[in-house]
Amino acid sequence: MRPIRTFNVSPSLPPQLEALRKLAYNLHWDWNVDTKDLFRRLDLDLWESSRHNPVLMLGTISQQRLQEAAEDEGFLAQMERASRQLDEYLQERMWYRKHRKQPALVHDRTASQECYAYFSAEFGLADCLPIYSGGLGILAGDHLKSASDLGLPLVGVGLLYQEGYFAQYLNADGWQQERYPINDFYNMPLYLERNPDGSELRLEVSYPGRVVYARVWRVQVGTVPLYLLDTNIEPNNPYDHDITDELYGGDIDMRIDQEIMLGIGGMQMLKALGLNPTVCHMNEGHSAFLVLERIWTMMAEHDLSFAEARQLARASQIFTTHTPVPAGIDLFPPDKVMHSVGHYADRFGLSREQFLALGRENTGDLAAPFSMAVLAIKMANFVNGVSQLHGLVSQKMFSPLWADLPVNEVPISAITNGVHARSCVAKPTQELYDRYLGPSWSDAPADHPLWERVKSIPDEELWRNHERCRSELVMFVRERLQRTLRDRGASPTEIIQAAEVLDPTVLTIGFARRFATYKRATLFLRDLTRIRKILLDMGHVKRPFPHKKQMVQFVISGKAHPKDIPGKELIRDIVHFTREEGINAHVVYIPDYDIHVSRLMVAGCDIWLNTPRRPREASGTSGMKAAMNGLLNLSIPDGWWDEADYVRTGWAIGQGEDYEDPTYQDDVEANALYDLLEQAVVPLFYDRGDDDLPRGWVAKMKDAIRLNCPRFNTARMVGEYATRGYFPASDRYLVLTSNQYAPARELALWKAKVMEQWYSIKILNVDVSQPADIHVNQTVTVKTQIHLAALTPTDVEVQLYQGAVDASGEIVNGVPSVMQYQGTDQQGNQIYLGELAYSSSGLQGLSLRVIPKHEHLGSPYGMGLVIWATP
Ligand SMILES: *Cc1c(COP(=O)(O)O)cnc(C)c1O
């Protein structure tokens, strides 16, 4: 029955409890232990059954319980405290105030007009907002939380999925099934954005042959608003209703339509909200169409040419890539792109091929698909990978875009991912850190003296706290297993057995992540005899309970993508293995991995295991969450673990070798894993004193906390994005748009001139003062004569380029140094002089090059223009 009218009915709270509404609608409750506690205290059962959704809870709680709470002085006091904490939190913008300096050149604007727009296809913020699928989304969610903590003027842009990502359950055979619960937006912490007259704010986004309408919801993440688009409204046709239906759902047409909504719709939405971003940050390539709309708006509103608007847009856009393999990149067929967004080519005055070239690595290949990552890279002034290793891999992967540059100078840098400490550290552990380190531990930098105080936490207290977390995990696993068995109609015996799985005192290894094949979830099962022995038969402990056995248990969780059959087979293999071997009390798979399961696992396991095929794990973040809780990582040195102190804070499996043969690699690395478990991990865990404390283990836990907490933290990460990305990009935007956009116009003119003249530049001769045999630190003087065509010495930089020569005769990891301009000779050529010396012996190379130079250019390599001296 369709209703003739709908109402949005909000909970009626007794006046004394009005503060609960404000608390429920700001996701700050997710990372504030007091507020979370308050909701739990209000009604524990409802809190759990609502998936930790305070809005739904307030909407369904009984009036009687509300009355009780309104008369409970203890409750009211806690509510007042939480409310005050939120108010204070919203006032603080300490980090931003302290670190942001006004752009020097701009007098008529202030930094308060800054707005950094962060675009992502998914956001993982809280259990009750299932609009994420995995690591990318959690990272985006943590980015917003830390941006709020630091007080950045940042807004998030995304899509509000009606079905979100699937919920997982297993059939009796261990085969993954998917269910798509419907998100009820009216009972979630979401505000519907409205016009001043109270009507719904509506966008009209152009699609081929039609307009698609979207409305806007807001999630308040501390001080940061996250705006989400929703097309599931009338009068959209049924297909368009579904554009925001399912995260990564549908076919390629649906994918492109979603990305149009995210990028183009997202820009239109910001405008409708009165926001003019000075920086746009693309978290992965899904949102890259935003550059088209942004350029077009600049052209239309400020009478800029395409070239001018493009410079301005590019100067203030940032792109973060998350994929270490070409197969992970979003590609669209050229015809589809022209069909869907080809009208921008007309607006820009570009031919079909000129337009498609924006998304092509090889612009001469007219059959090549259109890559969203390439579009994003070409339209960004700051591009980064998500760990140091991934930065290097990305430089190599995208090096064809900068054919004239050595790989190590490809302008892609790295900002290592992090996690939001207050969101991933268990409550009692946070309270322990608050007590011993002080409350600022959650975003204190690595050089802060408080980290030394980790050593002063009594071993006993840290260990007992950890054991409590492990017990809590075991209880949770037992309950969830029983529930899923009951739902599946399993036998009473099975359900009773499920109540006894795992042992809260046994060394617990956690493995939880997406079940993609490269993550090799079943590597630990490669040698069944050996793993059986490790699980059940490693002998007895020496002290203080010699009758106790040194056992090991595994807790495993994670979903496979619905279309990933090999991924689903991995899950089934684990289920079958545990059944056939009769060890399903020791190796347990928890269905329906999500933020809640993750938080319990990264707190309650002892070891966090990760076995990706290097270098496929761009960063990985669950291991960081584990480390912050004091877990030790046991991983292939890939992604973040490759740059962590893996000697003191865990163990590395192998030394980061590359293998040609994957089967051989699996054998070697599985054996390395078994060796570590048998010889290092298990003995250290069960090496107890008479007080039953594993002192060696606890010392390692403390190192894990002390060394990893400050480093792999989104406070550090977002701070880096701000100082290296947002501030300079926003400054460029403010400068280029000052004085009626005169600097932007000038920059475009200058670029056109440089492009036109570039290949007329000639390095005429190079005079080197010394012969081929020289000593370390001996000064070599180099003089060169350069023909700059119609350019002037202010347009270019001339550099010496020196470094060791490898076996193939190339300079590797060359270092540039600037040559000094000396003047013009009689023929009108420019003379440059430079000096160098080599600090190490061996075969060393020297070259010389010219690159463009302009104060608003950002990276000098961004244009990809380099003239090298020819040997
Ligand atoms: C942290 C987290 C992830 C990402 O973990 P990786 O180690 O990066 O694979 C995925 N899903 C959930 C629910 C998480 O909490």
JSON list of N, CA and C in Angstrom, two decimals, residues 778-799:
[
{"chain": "A", "resi": 778, "resn": "GLN", "atom": "N", "xyz": [86.50, 16.07, -4.98]},
{"chain": "A", "resi": 778, "resn": "GLN", "atom": "CA", "xyz": [87.21, 17.03, -5.84]},
{"chain": "A", "resi": 778, "resn": "GLN", "atom": "C", "xyz": [86.17, 17.87, -6.59]},
{"chain": "A", "resi": 779, "resn": "THR", "atom": "N", "xyz": [86.38, 19.18, -6.64]},
{"chain": "A", "resi": 779, "resn": "THR", "atom": "CA", "xyz": [85.40, 20.06, -7.28]},
{"chain": "A", "resi": 779, "resn": "THR", "atom": "C", "xyz": [85.50, 19.98, -8.80]},
{"chain": "A", "resi": 780, "resn": "VAL", "atom": "N", "xyz": [84.35, 19.81, -9.42]},
{"chain": "A", "resi": 780, "resn": "VAL", "atom": "CA", "xyz": [84.29, 19.81, -10.88]},
{"chain": "A", "resi": 780, "resn": "VAL", "atom": "C", "xyz": [83.45, 21.02, -11.27]},
{"chain": "A", "resi": 781, "resn": "THR", "atom": "N", "xyz": [83.94, 21.81, -12.19]},
{"chain": "A", "resi": 781, "resn": "THR", "atom": "CA", "xyz": [83.19, 22.98, -12.63]},
{"chain": "A", "resi": 781, "resn": "THR", "atom": "C", "xyz": [82.59, 22.68, -14.01]},
{"chain": "A", "resi": 782, "resn": "VAL", "atom": "N", "xyz": [81.35, 23.05, -14.17]},
{"chain": "A", "resi": 782, "resn": "VAL", "atom": "CA", "xyz": [80.68, 22.78, -15.44]},
{"chain": "A", "resi": 782, "resn": "VAL", "atom": "C", "xyz": [80.12, 24.09, -15.98]},
{"chain": "A", "resi": 783, "resn": "LYS", "atom": "N", "xyz": [80.37, 24.32, -17.26]},
{"chain": "A", "resi": 783, "resn": "LYS", "atom": "CA", "xyz": [79.84, 25.53, -17.91]},
{"chain": "A", "resi": 783, "resn": "LYS", "atom": "C", "xyz": [79.03, 25.07, -19.11]},
{"chain": "A", "resi": 784, "resn": "THR", "atom": "N", "xyz": [77.90, 25.72, -19.33]},
{"chain": "A", "resi": 784, "resn": "THR", "atom": "CA", "xyz": [77.09, 25.33, -20.48]},
{"chain": "A", "resi": 784, "resn": "THR", "atom": "C", "xyz": [76.52, 26.55, -21.17]},
{"chain": "A", "resi": 785, "resn": "GLN", "atom": "N", "xyz": [76.22, 26.34, -22.41]},
{"chain": "A", "resi": 785, "resn": "GLN", "atom": "CA", "xyz": [75.69, 27.39, -23.26]},
{"chain": "A", "resi": 785, "resn": "GLN", "atom": "C", "xyz": [74.34, 26.88, -23.76]},
{"chain": "A", "resi": 786, "resn": "ILE", "atom": "N", "xyz": [73.30, 27.66, -23.53]},
{"chain": "A", "resi": 786, "resn": "ILE", "atom": "CA", "xyz": [71.96, 27.16, -23.87]},
{"chain": "A", "resi": 786, "resn": "ILE", "atom": "C", "xyz": [71.21, 28.17, -24.73]},
{"chain": "A", "resi": 787, "resn": "HIS", "atom": "N", "xyz": [70.56, 27.65, -25.73]},
{"chain": "A", "resi": 787, "resn": "HIS", "atom": "CA", "xyz": [69.71, 28.47, -26.58]},
{"chain": "A", "resi": 787, "resn": "HIS", "atom": "C", "xyz": [68.28, 28.33, -26.05]},
{"chain": "A", "resi": 788, "resn": "LEU", "atom": "N", "xyz": [67.69, 29.42, -25.56]},
{"chain": "A", "resi": 788, "resn": "LEU", "atom": "CA", "xyz": [66.38, 29.33, -24.92]},
{"chain": "A", "resi": 788, "resn": "LEU", "atom": "C", "xyz": [65.22, 29.71, -25.84]},
{"chain": "A", "resi": 789, "resn": "ALA", "atom": "N", "xyz": [65.50, 29.86, -27.11]},
{"chain": "A", "resi": 789, "resn": "ALA", "atom": "CA", "xyz": [64.45, 30.28, -28.06]},
{"chain": "A", "resi": 789, "resn": "ALA", "atom": "C", "xyz": [63.81, 31.57, -27.54]},
{"chain": "A", "resi": 790, "resn": "ALA", "atom": "N", "xyz": [62.48, 31.65, -27.52]},
{"chain": "A", "resi": 790, "resn": "ALA", "atom": "CA", "xyz": [61.84, 32.90, -27.09]},
{"chain": "A", "resi": 790, "resn": "ALA", "atom": "C", "xyz": [61.65, 32.96, -25.57]},
{"chain": "A", "resi": 791, "resn": "LEU", "atom": "N", "xyz": [62.18, 31.97, -24.86]},
{"chain": "A", "resi": 791, "resn": "LEU", "atom": "CA", "xyz": [62.05, 32.00, -23.39]},
{"chain": "A", "resi": 791, "resn": "LEU", "atom": "C", "xyz": [63.20, 32.79, -22.79]},
{"chain": "A", "resi": 792, "resn": "THR", "atom": "N", "xyz": [63.04, 33.15, -21.51]},
{"chain": "A", "resi": 792, "resn": "THR", "atom": "CA", "xyz": [64.09, 33.91, -20.84]},
{"chain": "A", "resi": 792, "resn": "THR", "atom": "C", "xyz": [64.60, 33.10, -19.65]},
{"chain": "A", "resi": 793, "resn": "PRO", "atom": "N", "xyz": [65.74, 33.51, -19.10]},
{"chain": "A", "resi": 793, "resn": "PRO", "atom": "CA", "xyz": [66.28, 32.75, -17.96]},
{"chain": "A", "resi": 793, "resn": "PRO", "atom": "C", "xyz": [65.32, 32.69, -16.77]},
{"chain": "A", "resi": 794, "resn": "THR", "atom": "N", "xyz": [64.34, 33.57, -16.68]},
{"chain": "A", "resi": 794, "resn": "THR", "atom": "CA", "xyz": [63.39, 33.47, -15.57]},
{"chain": "A", "resi": 794, "resn": "THR", "atom": "C", "xyz": [62.38, 32.35, -15.78]},
{"chain": "A", "resi": 795, "resn": "ASP", "atom": "N", "xyz": [62.26, 31.86, -17.01]},
{"chain": "A", "resi": 795, "resn": "ASP", "atom": "CA", "xyz": [61.27, 30.82, -17.31]},
{"chain": "A", "resi": 795, "resn": "ASP", "atom": "C", "xyz": [61.77, 29.41, -17.03]},
{"chain": "A", "resi": 796, "resn": "VAL", "atom": "N", "xyz": [63.08, 29.28, -16.85]},
{"chain": "A", "resi": 796, "resn": "VAL", "atom": "CA", "xyz": [63.62, 27.92, -16.74]},
{"chain": "A", "resi": 796, "resn": "VAL", "atom": "C", "xyz": [64.60, 27.82, -15.58]},
{"chain": "A", "resi": 797, "resn": "GLU", "atom": "N", "xyz": [64.87, 26.58, -15.23]},
{"chain": "A", "resi": 797, "resn": "GLU", "atom": "CA", "xyz": [65.96, 26.30, -14.31]},
{"chain": "A", "resi": 797, "resn": "GLU", "atom": "C", "xyz": [66.89, 25.32, -15.02]},
{"chain": "A", "resi": 798, "resn": "VAL", "atom": "N", "xyz": [68.18, 25.59, -14.95]},
{"chain": "A", "resi": 798, "resn": "VAL", "atom": "CA", "xyz": [69.15, 24.67, -15.53]},
{"chain": "A", "resi": 798, "resn": "VAL", "atom": "C", "xyz": [69.81, 23.93, -14.39]},
{"chain": "A", "resi": 799, "resn": "GLN", "atom": "N", "xyz": [69.86, 22.60, -14.51]},
{"chain": "A", "resi": 799, "resn": "GLN", "atom": "CA", "xyz": [70.34, 21.79, -13.39]},
{"chain": "A", "resi": 799, "resn": "GLN", "atom": "C", "xyz": [71.44, 20.84, -13.82]}
]
